[in-house]
PDB file of C-alpha atoms in Angstrom:
ATOM      1  CA  MET A   3      60.325 -55.627 -12.747  1.00 53.00           C
ATOM      2  CA  LYS A   4      64.099 -55.854 -12.948  1.00 55.00           C
ATOM      3  CA  TYR A   5      64.162 -57.299  -9.397  1.00 54.00           C
ATOM      4  CA  PHE A   6      62.570 -60.526 -10.676  1.00 57.00           C
ATOM      5  CA  LEU A   7      65.067 -61.059 -13.497  1.00 61.00           C
ATOM      6  CA  ARG A   8      67.845 -63.585 -13.218  1.00 61.00           C
ATOM      7  CA  PRO A   9      71.282 -61.914 -12.825  1.00 60.00           C
ATOM      8  CA  THR A  10      72.688 -63.711 -15.870  1.00 60.00           C
ATOM      9  CA  VAL A  11      69.892 -62.719 -18.233  1.00 59.00           C
ATOM     10  CA  CYS A  12      70.822 -60.755 -21.324  1.00 60.00           C
ATOM     11  CA  ILE A  13      67.562 -59.057 -22.222  1.00 58.00           C
ATOM     12  CA  GLN A  14      68.707 -57.904 -25.637  1.00 59.00           C
ATOM     13  CA  VAL A  15      68.940 -61.441 -26.983  1.00 56.00           C
ATOM     14  CA  CYS A  16      65.694 -62.796 -25.469  1.00 56.00           C
ATOM     15  CA  PRO A  17      62.876 -63.116 -28.020  1.00 63.00           C
ATOM     16  CA  PHE A  18      59.621 -61.368 -27.170  1.00 69.00           C
ATOM     17  CA  SER A  19      56.789 -59.549 -28.897  1.00 74.00           C
ATOM     18  CA  LEU A  20      55.509 -56.072 -28.185  1.00 76.00           C
ATOM     19  CA  ARG A  21      51.871 -55.102 -28.430  1.00 79.00           C
ATOM     20  CA  VAL A  22      50.310 -51.700 -27.930  1.00 80.00           C
ATOM     21  CA  VAL A  23      46.865 -51.478 -26.358  1.00 77.00           C
ATOM     22  CA  SER A  24      44.435 -49.108 -28.037  1.00 68.00           C
ATOM     23  CA  VAL A  25      41.649 -47.151 -26.362  1.00 60.00           C
ATOM     24  CA  VAL A  26      39.135 -49.933 -27.101  1.00 61.00           C
ATOM     25  CA  GLY A  27      41.397 -52.641 -25.703  1.00 64.00           C
ATOM     26  CA  ILE A  28      42.544 -54.211 -28.972  1.00 62.00           C
ATOM     27  CA  THR A  29      46.267 -54.958 -29.208  1.00 67.00           C
ATOM     28  CA  TYR A  30      48.362 -54.663 -32.315  1.00 64.00           C
ATOM     29  CA  LEU A  31      51.617 -56.469 -32.888  1.00 67.00           C
ATOM     30  CA  LEU A  32      54.475 -54.040 -33.346  1.00 65.00           C
ATOM     31  CA  PRO A  33      57.216 -54.906 -35.813  1.00 63.00           C
ATOM     32  CA  GLN A  34      60.565 -56.004 -34.456  1.00 66.00           C
ATOM     33  CA  GLU A  35      62.542 -52.916 -35.277  1.00 68.00           C
ATOM     34  CA  GLU A  36      65.079 -50.754 -33.512  1.00 71.00           C
ATOM     35  CA  GLN A  37      62.579 -48.001 -32.648  1.00 75.00           C
ATOM     36  CA  PRO A  38      59.177 -49.684 -32.239  1.00 72.00           C
ATOM     37  CA  LEU A  39      57.713 -46.701 -30.374  1.00 75.00           C
ATOM     38  CA  CYS A  40      58.041 -44.599 -33.531  1.00 77.00           C
ATOM     39  CA  HIS A  41      55.498 -46.820 -35.285  1.00 75.00           C
ATOM     40  CA  PRO A  42      52.241 -45.210 -36.564  1.00 76.00           C
ATOM     41  CA  THR A  43      50.300 -47.566 -34.270  1.00 75.00           C
ATOM     42  CA  VAL A  44      51.775 -45.779 -31.259  1.00 78.00           C
ATOM     43  CA  GLU A  45      50.902 -42.395 -32.749  1.00 76.00           C
ATOM     44  CA  ARG A  46      47.275 -43.477 -33.195  1.00 74.00           C
ATOM     45  CA  ALA A  47      47.153 -44.736 -29.602  1.00 75.00           C
ATOM     46  CA  LEU A  48      48.478 -41.392 -28.307  1.00 74.00           C
ATOM     47  CA  LYS A  49      45.880 -39.449 -30.282  1.00 71.00           C
ATOM     48  CA  SER A  50      43.085 -41.652 -28.944  1.00 68.00           C
ATOM     49  CA  CYS A  51      43.812 -40.814 -25.290  1.00 65.00           C
ATOM     50  CA  GLY A  52      40.767 -39.331 -23.617  1.00 59.00           C
ATOM     51  CA  PRO A  53      40.619 -35.863 -22.056  1.00 53.00           C
ATOM     52  CA  GLY A  54      41.674 -35.160 -18.503  1.00 51.00           C
ATOM     53  CA  GLY A  55      44.964 -37.033 -18.477  1.00 54.00           C
ATOM     54  CA  THR A  56      48.450 -37.172 -19.942  1.00 62.00           C
ATOM     55  CA  ALA A  57      48.823 -38.786 -23.365  1.00 67.00           C
ATOM     56  CA  HIS A  58      50.242 -42.272 -22.853  1.00 73.00           C
ATOM     57  CA  VAL A  59      50.430 -45.754 -24.342  1.00 77.00           C
ATOM     58  CA  LYS A  60      50.041 -49.173 -22.739  1.00 78.00           C
ATOM     59  CA  LEU A  61      52.506 -51.790 -23.915  1.00 79.00           C
ATOM     60  CA  VAL A  62      52.280 -55.566 -23.487  1.00 80.00           C
ATOM     61  CA  VAL A  63      55.389 -57.770 -23.611  1.00 76.00           C
ATOM     62  CA  GLU A  64      54.646 -61.321 -24.760  1.00 77.00           C
ATOM     63  CA  TRP A  65      56.820 -64.423 -24.453  1.00 73.00           C
ATOM     64  CA  ASP A  66      56.141 -68.128 -24.095  1.00 73.00           C
ATOM     65  CA  LYS A  67      56.358 -69.975 -20.760  1.00 73.00           C
ATOM     66  CA  GLU A  68      59.812 -71.365 -21.468  1.00 73.00           C
ATOM     67  CA  THR A  69      61.188 -67.898 -22.130  1.00 70.00           C
ATOM     68  CA  LYS A  70      59.472 -66.489 -19.054  1.00 70.00           C
ATOM     69  CA  ASP A  71      60.946 -69.206 -16.813  1.00 70.00           C
ATOM     70  CA  PHE A  72      64.344 -68.408 -18.277  1.00 67.00           C
ATOM     71  CA  LEU A  73      63.975 -64.686 -17.558  1.00 67.00           C
ATOM     72  CA  PHE A  74      62.521 -64.652 -14.049  1.00 66.00           C
ATOM     73  CA  VAL A  75      63.531 -66.285 -10.792  1.00 64.00           C
ATOM     74  CA  ASN A  76      60.018 -66.826  -9.421  1.00 63.00           C
ATOM     75  CA  THR A  77      56.847 -65.351 -10.883  1.00 56.00           C
ATOM     76  CA  GLU A  78      54.186 -67.135  -8.844  1.00 57.00           C
ATOM     77  CA  ASP A  79      53.789 -64.358  -6.287  1.00 53.00           C
ATOM     78  CA  GLU A  80      55.204 -61.538  -8.353  1.00 58.00           C
ATOM     79  CA  TYR A  81      53.915 -58.038  -7.823  1.00 62.00           C
ATOM     80  CA  ILE A  82      55.120 -55.289 -10.098  1.00 65.00           C
ATOM     81  CA  PRO A  83      54.304 -51.885  -8.576  1.00 69.00           C
ATOM     82  CA  ASP A  84      53.519 -48.912 -10.758  1.00 71.00           C
ATOM     83  CA  ALA A  85      56.051 -46.138 -10.972  1.00 72.00           C
ATOM     84  CA  GLU A  86      55.335 -43.109  -8.790  1.00 75.00           C
ATOM     85  CA  SER A  87      54.763 -40.894 -11.832  1.00 74.00           C
ATOM     86  CA  VAL A  88      52.152 -43.343 -13.151  1.00 71.00           C
ATOM     87  CA  ARG A  89      50.305 -43.342  -9.832  1.00 70.00           C
ATOM     88  CA  LEU A  90      50.252 -39.540  -9.671  1.00 72.00           C
ATOM     89  CA  GLN A  91      48.969 -39.231 -13.228  1.00 69.00           C
ATOM     90  CA  ARG A  92      46.247 -41.788 -12.517  1.00 65.00           C
ATOM     91  CA  GLU A  93      45.121 -39.819  -9.462  1.00 65.00           C
ATOM     92  CA  ARG A  94      45.010 -36.580 -11.436  1.00 64.00           C
ATOM     93  CA  HIS A  95      43.051 -38.260 -14.214  1.00 60.00           C
ATOM     94  CA  HIS A  96      40.348 -39.509 -11.835  1.00 57.00           C
ATOM     95  CA  GLN A  97      39.984 -36.153 -10.120  1.00 56.00           C
ATOM     96  CA  PRO A  98      37.021 -34.182 -11.499  1.00 58.00           C
ATOM     97  CA  GLN A  99      38.231 -31.400 -13.768  1.00 78.00           C
ATOM     98  CA  THR A 100      36.534 -28.140 -12.852  1.00 87.00           C
ATOM     99  CA  CYS A 101      36.806 -24.524 -13.910  1.00 90.00           C
ATOM    100  CA  THR A 102      34.768 -21.369 -13.554  1.00 94.00           C
ATOM    101  CA  LEU A 103      32.929 -19.393 -16.190  1.00 94.00           C
ATOM    102  CA  SER A 104      35.183 -16.435 -15.409  1.00 92.00           C
ATOM    103  CA  GLN A 105      38.251 -18.572 -16.185  1.00 92.00           C
ATOM    104  CA  CYS A 106      36.676 -19.538 -19.511  1.00 92.00           C
ATOM    105  CA  PHE A 107      36.275 -15.867 -20.421  1.00 92.00           C
ATOM    106  CA  GLN A 108      39.840 -15.120 -19.334  1.00 90.00           C
ATOM    107  CA  LEU A 109      41.132 -17.878 -21.596  1.00 89.00           C
ATOM    108  CA  TYR A 110      38.874 -16.731 -24.441  1.00 89.00           C
ATOM    109  CA  THR A 111      40.190 -13.157 -24.278  1.00 87.00           C
ATOM    110  CA  LYS A 112      43.817 -14.087 -23.546  1.00 88.00           C
ATOM    111  CA  GLU A 113      46.461 -12.707 -25.892  1.00 87.00           C
ATOM    112  CA  GLU A 114      47.793 -15.376 -28.247  1.00 85.00           C
ATOM    113  CA  ARG A 115      51.212 -15.167 -29.854  1.00 83.00           C
ATOM    114  CA  LEU A 116      51.062 -15.995 -33.547  1.00 79.00           C
ATOM    115  CA  ALA A 117      53.352 -18.644 -34.970  1.00 78.00           C
ATOM    116  CA  PRO A 118      56.264 -17.573 -37.204  1.00 76.00           C
ATOM    117  CA  ASP A 119      54.381 -18.983 -40.201  1.00 77.00           C
ATOM    118  CA  ASP A 120      51.610 -16.428 -39.558  1.00 78.00           C
ATOM    119  CA  ALA A 121      53.928 -13.421 -39.520  1.00 80.00           C
ATOM    120  CA  TRP A 122      52.615 -10.214 -41.065  1.00 81.00           C
ATOM    121  CA  ARG A 123      54.502  -7.593 -43.048  1.00 83.00           C
ATOM    122  CA  CYS A 124      54.776  -4.263 -41.259  1.00 84.00           C
ATOM    123  CA  PRO A 125      53.667  -1.408 -43.587  1.00 86.00           C
ATOM    124  CA  HIS A 126      56.334   0.893 -42.107  1.00 87.00           C
ATOM    125  CA  CYS A 127      59.527  -1.166 -41.948  1.00 88.00           C
ATOM    126  CA  LYS A 128      58.425  -3.645 -44.661  1.00 84.00           C
ATOM    127  CA  GLN A 129      59.707  -6.527 -42.526  1.00 84.00           C
ATOM    128  CA  LEU A 130      57.911  -9.675 -41.410  1.00 84.00           C
ATOM    129  CA  GLN A 131      56.860  -9.346 -37.787  1.00 83.00           C
ATOM    130  CA  GLN A 132      55.572 -11.979 -35.405  1.00 81.00           C
ATOM    131  CA  GLY A 133      52.377 -10.502 -34.044  1.00 82.00           C
ATOM    132  CA  SER A 134      49.721 -11.470 -31.532  1.00 84.00           C
ATOM    133  CA  ILE A 135      45.958 -11.746 -31.613  1.00 84.00           C
ATOM    134  CA  THR A 136      43.400 -10.999 -28.923  1.00 85.00           C
ATOM    135  CA  LEU A 137      39.662 -11.617 -28.916  1.00 85.00           C
ATOM    136  CA  SER A 138      37.768  -8.906 -27.055  1.00 84.00           C
ATOM    137  CA  LEU A 139      34.166  -7.989 -26.293  1.00 86.00           C
ATOM    138  CA  TRP A 140      33.325  -4.533 -27.589  1.00 85.00           C
ATOM    139  CA  THR A 141      29.760  -4.317 -26.294  1.00 86.00           C
ATOM    140  CA  LEU A 142      27.227  -6.495 -24.490  1.00 90.00           C
ATOM    141  CA  PRO A 143      23.610  -7.427 -25.302  1.00 91.00           C
ATOM    142  CA  ASP A 144      20.624  -7.338 -22.983  1.00 92.00           C
ATOM    143  CA  VAL A 145      20.416 -11.130 -23.235  1.00 94.00           C
ATOM    144  CA  LEU A 146      23.793 -12.874 -23.078  1.00 95.00           C
ATOM    145  CA  ILE A 147      23.807 -16.452 -24.432  1.00 97.00           C
ATOM    146  CA  ILE A 148      26.910 -18.485 -23.586  1.00 96.00           C
ATOM    147  CA  HIS A 149      27.550 -21.708 -25.491  1.00 96.00           C
ATOM    148  CA  LEU A 150      29.933 -24.024 -23.625  1.00 94.00           C
ATOM    149  CA  LYS A 151      32.191 -26.200 -25.754  1.00 90.00           C
ATOM    150  CA  ARG A 152      31.126 -29.731 -24.841  1.00 89.00           C
ATOM    151  CA  PHE A 153      32.337 -31.606 -27.913  1.00 85.00           C
ATOM    152  CA  ARG A 154      35.825 -32.070 -29.291  1.00 80.00           C
ATOM    153  CA  GLN A 155      37.415 -33.868 -32.210  1.00 75.00           C
ATOM    154  CA  GLU A 156      40.851 -35.459 -31.902  1.00 66.00           C
ATOM    155  CA  GLY A 157      41.991 -37.131 -35.087  1.00 63.00           C
ATOM    156  CA  ASP A 158      39.241 -39.539 -36.094  1.00 65.00           C
ATOM    157  CA  ARG A 159      37.626 -39.539 -32.656  1.00 68.00           C
ATOM    158  CA  HIS A 160      34.777 -37.398 -31.410  1.00 74.00           C
ATOM    159  CA  MET A 161      34.262 -37.030 -27.692  1.00 78.00           C
ATOM    160  CA  LYS A 162      32.130 -35.142 -25.231  1.00 83.00           C
ATOM    161  CA  LEU A 163      33.829 -33.005 -22.594  1.00 85.00           C
ATOM    162  CA  GLN A 164      32.490 -33.675 -19.103  1.00 85.00           C
ATOM    163  CA  ASN A 165      34.335 -30.828 -17.350  1.00 88.00           C
ATOM    164  CA  MET A 166      32.427 -29.097 -14.602  1.00 92.00           C
ATOM    165  CA  VAL A 167      32.042 -25.396 -15.404  1.00 95.00           C
ATOM    166  CA  LYS A 168      30.921 -23.465 -12.333  1.00 95.00           C
ATOM    167  CA  PHE A 169      28.762 -20.491 -13.291  1.00 97.00           C
ATOM    168  CA  PRO A 170      27.003 -17.950 -11.046  1.00 96.00           C
ATOM    169  CA  LEU A 171      23.230 -17.801 -10.840  1.00 97.00           C
ATOM    170  CA  THR A 172      23.345 -14.090 -10.055  1.00 95.00           C
ATOM    171  CA  GLY A 173      25.881 -11.311 -10.356  1.00 94.00           C
ATOM    172  CA  LEU A 174      27.921 -12.398 -13.382  1.00 95.00           C
ATOM    173  CA  ASP A 175      30.289  -9.432 -13.762  1.00 94.00           C
ATOM    174  CA  MET A 176      31.417  -8.951 -17.363  1.00 93.00           C
ATOM    175  CA  THR A 177      33.427  -5.791 -16.633  1.00 90.00           C
ATOM    176  CA  PRO A 178      36.885  -7.468 -16.832  1.00 89.00           C
ATOM    177  CA  HIS A 179      36.074  -8.976 -20.234  1.00 88.00           C
ATOM    178  CA  VAL A 180      34.888  -5.846 -22.063  1.00 88.00           C
ATOM    179  CA  VAL A 181      37.290  -3.516 -23.859  1.00 83.00           C
ATOM    180  CA  LYS A 182      37.927  -0.396 -21.805  1.00 78.00           C
ATOM    181  CA  ARG A 183      37.141   2.671 -23.904  1.00 67.00           C
ATOM    182  CA  SER A 184      38.174   6.266 -23.489  1.00 60.00           C
ATOM    183  CA  GLN A 185      35.721   9.104 -22.883  1.00 51.00           C
ATOM    184  CA  SER A 186      35.682  10.091 -26.568  1.00 49.00           C
ATOM    185  CA  SER A 187      34.950   6.577 -27.782  1.00 51.00           C
ATOM    186  CA  TRP A 188      31.412   6.719 -26.386  1.00 50.00           C
ATOM    187  CA  SER A 189      30.483   9.008 -29.310  1.00 54.00           C
ATOM    188  CA  LEU A 190      31.122   6.913 -32.396  1.00 54.00           C
ATOM    189  CA  PRO A 191      30.724   7.813 -36.080  1.00 55.00           C
ATOM    190  CA  SER A 192      27.143   7.525 -37.319  1.00 58.00           C
ATOM    191  CA  HIS A 193      28.196   5.375 -40.302  1.00 57.00           C
ATOM    192  CA  TRP A 194      29.457   2.612 -38.003  1.00 55.00           C
ATOM    193  CA  SER A 195      27.436  -0.571 -37.817  1.00 56.00           C
ATOM    194  CA  PRO A 196      25.019  -0.768 -34.849  1.00 55.00           C
ATOM    195  CA  TRP A 197      26.942  -3.837 -33.701  1.00 50.00           C
ATOM    196  CA  ARG A 198      29.993  -1.651 -33.099  1.00 52.00           C
ATOM    197  CA  ARG A 199      28.125   0.912 -31.048  1.00 50.00           C
ATOM    198  CA  PRO A 200      27.712   0.372 -27.304  1.00 51.00           C
ATOM    199  CA  TYR A 201      23.912   0.393 -27.534  1.00 45.00           C
ATOM    200  CA  GLY A 202      22.283   0.205 -24.114  1.00 47.00           C
ATOM    201  CA  LEU A 203      25.645   0.119 -22.378  1.00 52.00           C
ATOM    202  CA  GLY A 204      26.463   3.151 -20.284  1.00 56.00           C
ATOM    203  CA  ARG A 205      28.740   4.011 -17.419  1.00 63.00           C
ATOM    204  CA  ASP A 206      26.498   2.430 -14.791  1.00 73.00           C
ATOM    205  CA  PRO A 207      28.386  -0.541 -13.245  1.00 76.00           C
ATOM    206  CA  GLU A 208      25.080  -2.445 -13.160  1.00 80.00           C
ATOM    207  CA  ASP A 209      25.118  -2.495 -16.985  1.00 86.00           C
ATOM    208  CA  TYR A 210      27.835  -5.138 -16.811  1.00 90.00           C
ATOM    209  CA  ILE A 211      26.064  -7.370 -14.269  1.00 94.00           C
ATOM    210  CA  TYR A 212      24.017 -10.341 -15.481  1.00 95.00           C
ATOM    211  CA  ASP A 213      21.668 -12.798 -13.789  1.00 96.00           C
ATOM    212  CA  LEU A 214      20.983 -16.318 -15.017  1.00 97.00           C
ATOM    213  CA  TYR A 215      17.430 -17.207 -16.032  1.00 96.00           C
ATOM    214  CA  ALA A 216      17.761 -20.456 -18.056  1.00 97.00           C
ATOM    215  CA  VAL A 217      20.108 -23.370 -18.765  1.00 98.00           C
ATOM    216  CA  CYS A 218      20.017 -25.906 -21.591  1.00 97.00           C
ATOM    217  CA  ASN A 219      21.513 -29.269 -20.565  1.00 97.00           C
ATOM    218  CA  HIS A 220      22.818 -32.073 -22.761  1.00 95.00           C
ATOM    219  CA  HIS A 221      22.828 -35.638 -21.429  1.00 93.00           C
ATOM    220  CA  GLY A 222      24.597 -38.466 -23.232  1.00 88.00           C
ATOM    221  CA  THR A 223      27.275 -38.609 -25.913  1.00 83.00           C
ATOM    222  CA  MET A 224      27.821 -37.269 -29.417  1.00 79.00           C
ATOM    223  CA  GLN A 225      26.206 -40.375 -30.875  1.00 79.00           C
ATOM    224  CA  GLY A 226      23.011 -39.967 -28.883  1.00 82.00           C
ATOM    225  CA  GLY A 227      21.688 -37.782 -26.133  1.00 88.00           C
ATOM    226  CA  HIS A 228      18.824 -35.944 -24.526  1.00 94.00           C
ATOM    227  CA  TYR A 229      18.152 -32.294 -23.748  1.00 96.00           C
ATOM    228  CA  THR A 230      16.581 -30.814 -20.630  1.00 97.00           C
ATOM    229  CA  ALA A 231      16.059 -27.216 -19.563  1.00 97.00           C
ATOM    230  CA  TYR A 232      16.254 -25.369 -16.259  1.00 98.00           C
ATOM    231  CA  CYS A 233      14.232 -22.159 -16.265  1.00 97.00           C
ATOM    232  CA  LYS A 234      13.583 -19.550 -13.614  1.00 96.00           C
ATOM    233  CA  ASN A 235      10.027 -18.317 -13.268  1.00 94.00           C
ATOM    234  CA  SER A 236      10.169 -14.541 -13.635  1.00 88.00           C
ATOM    235  CA  VAL A 237       7.094 -14.112 -11.390  1.00 88.00           C
ATOM    236  CA  ASP A 238       7.947 -16.137  -8.284  1.00 89.00           C
ATOM    237  CA  GLY A 239      11.717 -16.568  -8.835  1.00 91.00           C
ATOM    238  CA  VAL A 240      11.532 -20.378  -8.525  1.00 96.00           C
ATOM    239  CA  TRP A 241      13.617 -22.686 -10.719  1.00 97.00           C
ATOM    240  CA  TYR A 242      11.953 -25.513 -12.662  1.00 97.00           C
ATOM    241  CA  CYS A 243      13.315 -28.512 -14.556  1.00 97.00           C
ATOM    242  CA  PHE A 244      11.679 -29.201 -17.927  1.00 97.00           C
ATOM    243  CA  ASP A 245      12.230 -32.782 -19.149  1.00 95.00           C
ATOM    244  CA  ASP A 246       9.946 -33.347 -22.141  1.00 93.00           C
ATOM    245  CA  SER A 247       6.428 -33.212 -20.652  1.00 93.00           C
ATOM    246  CA  ASP A 248       7.662 -33.574 -17.068  1.00 95.00           C
ATOM    247  CA  VAL A 249       8.102 -30.367 -15.044  1.00 95.00           C
ATOM    248  CA  GLN A 250       9.471 -30.349 -11.507  1.00 96.00           C
ATOM    249  CA  GLN A 251      10.609 -27.670  -9.101  1.00 96.00           C
ATOM    250  CA  LEU A 252      14.386 -27.373  -8.787  1.00 95.00           C
ATOM    251  CA  ALA A 253      16.547 -26.158  -5.922  1.00 96.00           C
ATOM    252  CA  GLU A 254      19.052 -23.408  -6.723  1.00 95.00           C
ATOM    253  CA  ASP A 255      22.024 -25.565  -5.728  1.00 94.00           C
ATOM    254  CA  GLU A 256      20.997 -28.107  -8.394  1.00 95.00           C
ATOM    255  CA  VAL A 257      21.109 -25.693 -11.337  1.00 97.00           C
ATOM    256  CA  CYS A 258      24.878 -25.789 -11.925  1.00 96.00           C
ATOM    257  CA  THR A 259      25.818 -29.281 -13.207  1.00 94.00           C
ATOM    258  CA  GLN A 260      28.268 -30.997 -15.569  1.00 92.00           C
ATOM    259  CA  THR A 261      25.533 -31.324 -18.180  1.00 93.00           C
ATOM    260  CA  ALA A 262      25.159 -27.542 -18.670  1.00 96.00           C
ATOM    261  CA  TYR A 263      25.475 -26.756 -22.384  1.00 96.00           C
ATOM    262  CA  ILE A 264      23.972 -23.312 -23.074  1.00 97.00           C
ATOM    263  CA  LEU A 265      23.571 -20.542 -20.481  1.00 97.00           C
ATOM    264  CA  PHE A 266      21.077 -17.687 -20.761  1.00 98.00           C
ATOM    265  CA  TYR A 267      21.825 -14.494 -18.833  1.00 97.00           C
ATOM    266  CA  GLN A 268      19.935 -11.196 -18.715  1.00 95.00           C
ATOM    267  CA  ARG A 269      21.424  -7.801 -18.034  1.00 93.00           C
ATOM    268  CA  ARG A 270      20.315  -6.691 -14.582  1.00 91.00           C
ATOM    269  CA  THR A 271      19.399  -3.161 -15.707  1.00 88.00           C
ATOM    270  CA  ALA A 272      17.245  -4.621 -18.504  1.00 84.00           C
ATOM    271  CA  ILE A 273      15.113  -6.767 -16.179  1.00 77.00           C
ATOM    272  CA  PRO A 274      11.520  -5.433 -15.944  1.00 72.00           C
ATOM    273  CA  SER A 275      10.506  -3.929 -12.618  1.00 68.00           C
ATOM    274  CA  TRP A 276       7.684  -6.475 -12.216  1.00 61.00           C
ATOM    275  CA  SER A 277      10.075  -9.434 -12.539  1.00 65.00           C
ATOM    276  CA  ALA A 278      11.008 -11.502  -9.508  1.00 62.00           C
ATOM    277  CA  ASN A 279      14.644 -11.087 -10.526  1.00 64.00           C
ATOM    278  CA  SER A 280      14.313  -7.322 -10.248  1.00 56.00           C
ATOM    279  CA  SER A 281      12.755  -7.419  -6.789  1.00 40.00           C
ATOM    280  CA  VAL A 282      15.383  -9.858  -5.556  1.00 45.00           C
ATOM    281  CA  ALA A 283      18.170  -7.651  -6.889  1.00 42.00           C
ATOM    282  CA  VAL A 284      16.720  -4.548  -5.219  1.00 41.00           C
ATOM    283  CA  TYR A 285      16.266  -6.384  -1.939  1.00 37.00           C
ATOM    284  CA  LYS A 286      19.841  -7.614  -1.929  1.00 41.00           C
ATOM    285  CA  GLY A 287      21.106  -4.159  -2.805  1.00 41.00           C
ATOM    286  CA  GLN A 288      19.268  -2.585   0.141  1.00 40.00           C
ATOM    287  CA  ALA A 289      20.477  -5.276   2.513  1.00 36.00           C
TER     288      ALA A 289
END
């Protein structure tokens, strides 16, 4: 923009008004102060930025025609290109954000360093220590229900996350996400809660493998939406889409979508022998 300014212009003495554009397109007049970007209006605009992009604000500079003619040489055919960083951020924002279910588990079980305010007092040295916290899976159920986080609150705004989470239809391996126990830890004290005992979970690698049999989908926003279900027939192994009273056959490559909300997996070793899932698993294993 500086290329269109007259050489003799002193920008600091030219009167103009600044407006910040909010997420809904409304502009607010910023006060004429030395640091207008420190105004609460700017903070609210930053917090209202949607997911998938860098937090940013859009500013509008306003002046009357007389002031504009004084500032610029010729504005009839003016073209003000975006900065390279703006173009790159815009491209990243429009690219579909995807991740895998395995990456979600890795992030869920990742070690987190506690803030200094959450320091704990060591019982040995009696000093405050900055610790860490890790969420781990101690044991696994026969039916594993995974609830994807599709809704988020930022300040006063509620939004739905449209990220594509790629999940496997068969062969979900939970081995990397379960706490590795020593040989002695398989025999636990009898007074422990059943939830702490590895019930039904042995040393067979197949105990950690899961196959998908149903998906609950959410369509719409937080203010209003609709639910559908994808379910796999345990007899013939065919997927079906249930939309209220409408039921249609579904191809396997159509099961994984951005609308997936709740995933239902079954442990492979817990699948009945008469189930289509069991026969498919045995066939693939022999192949």
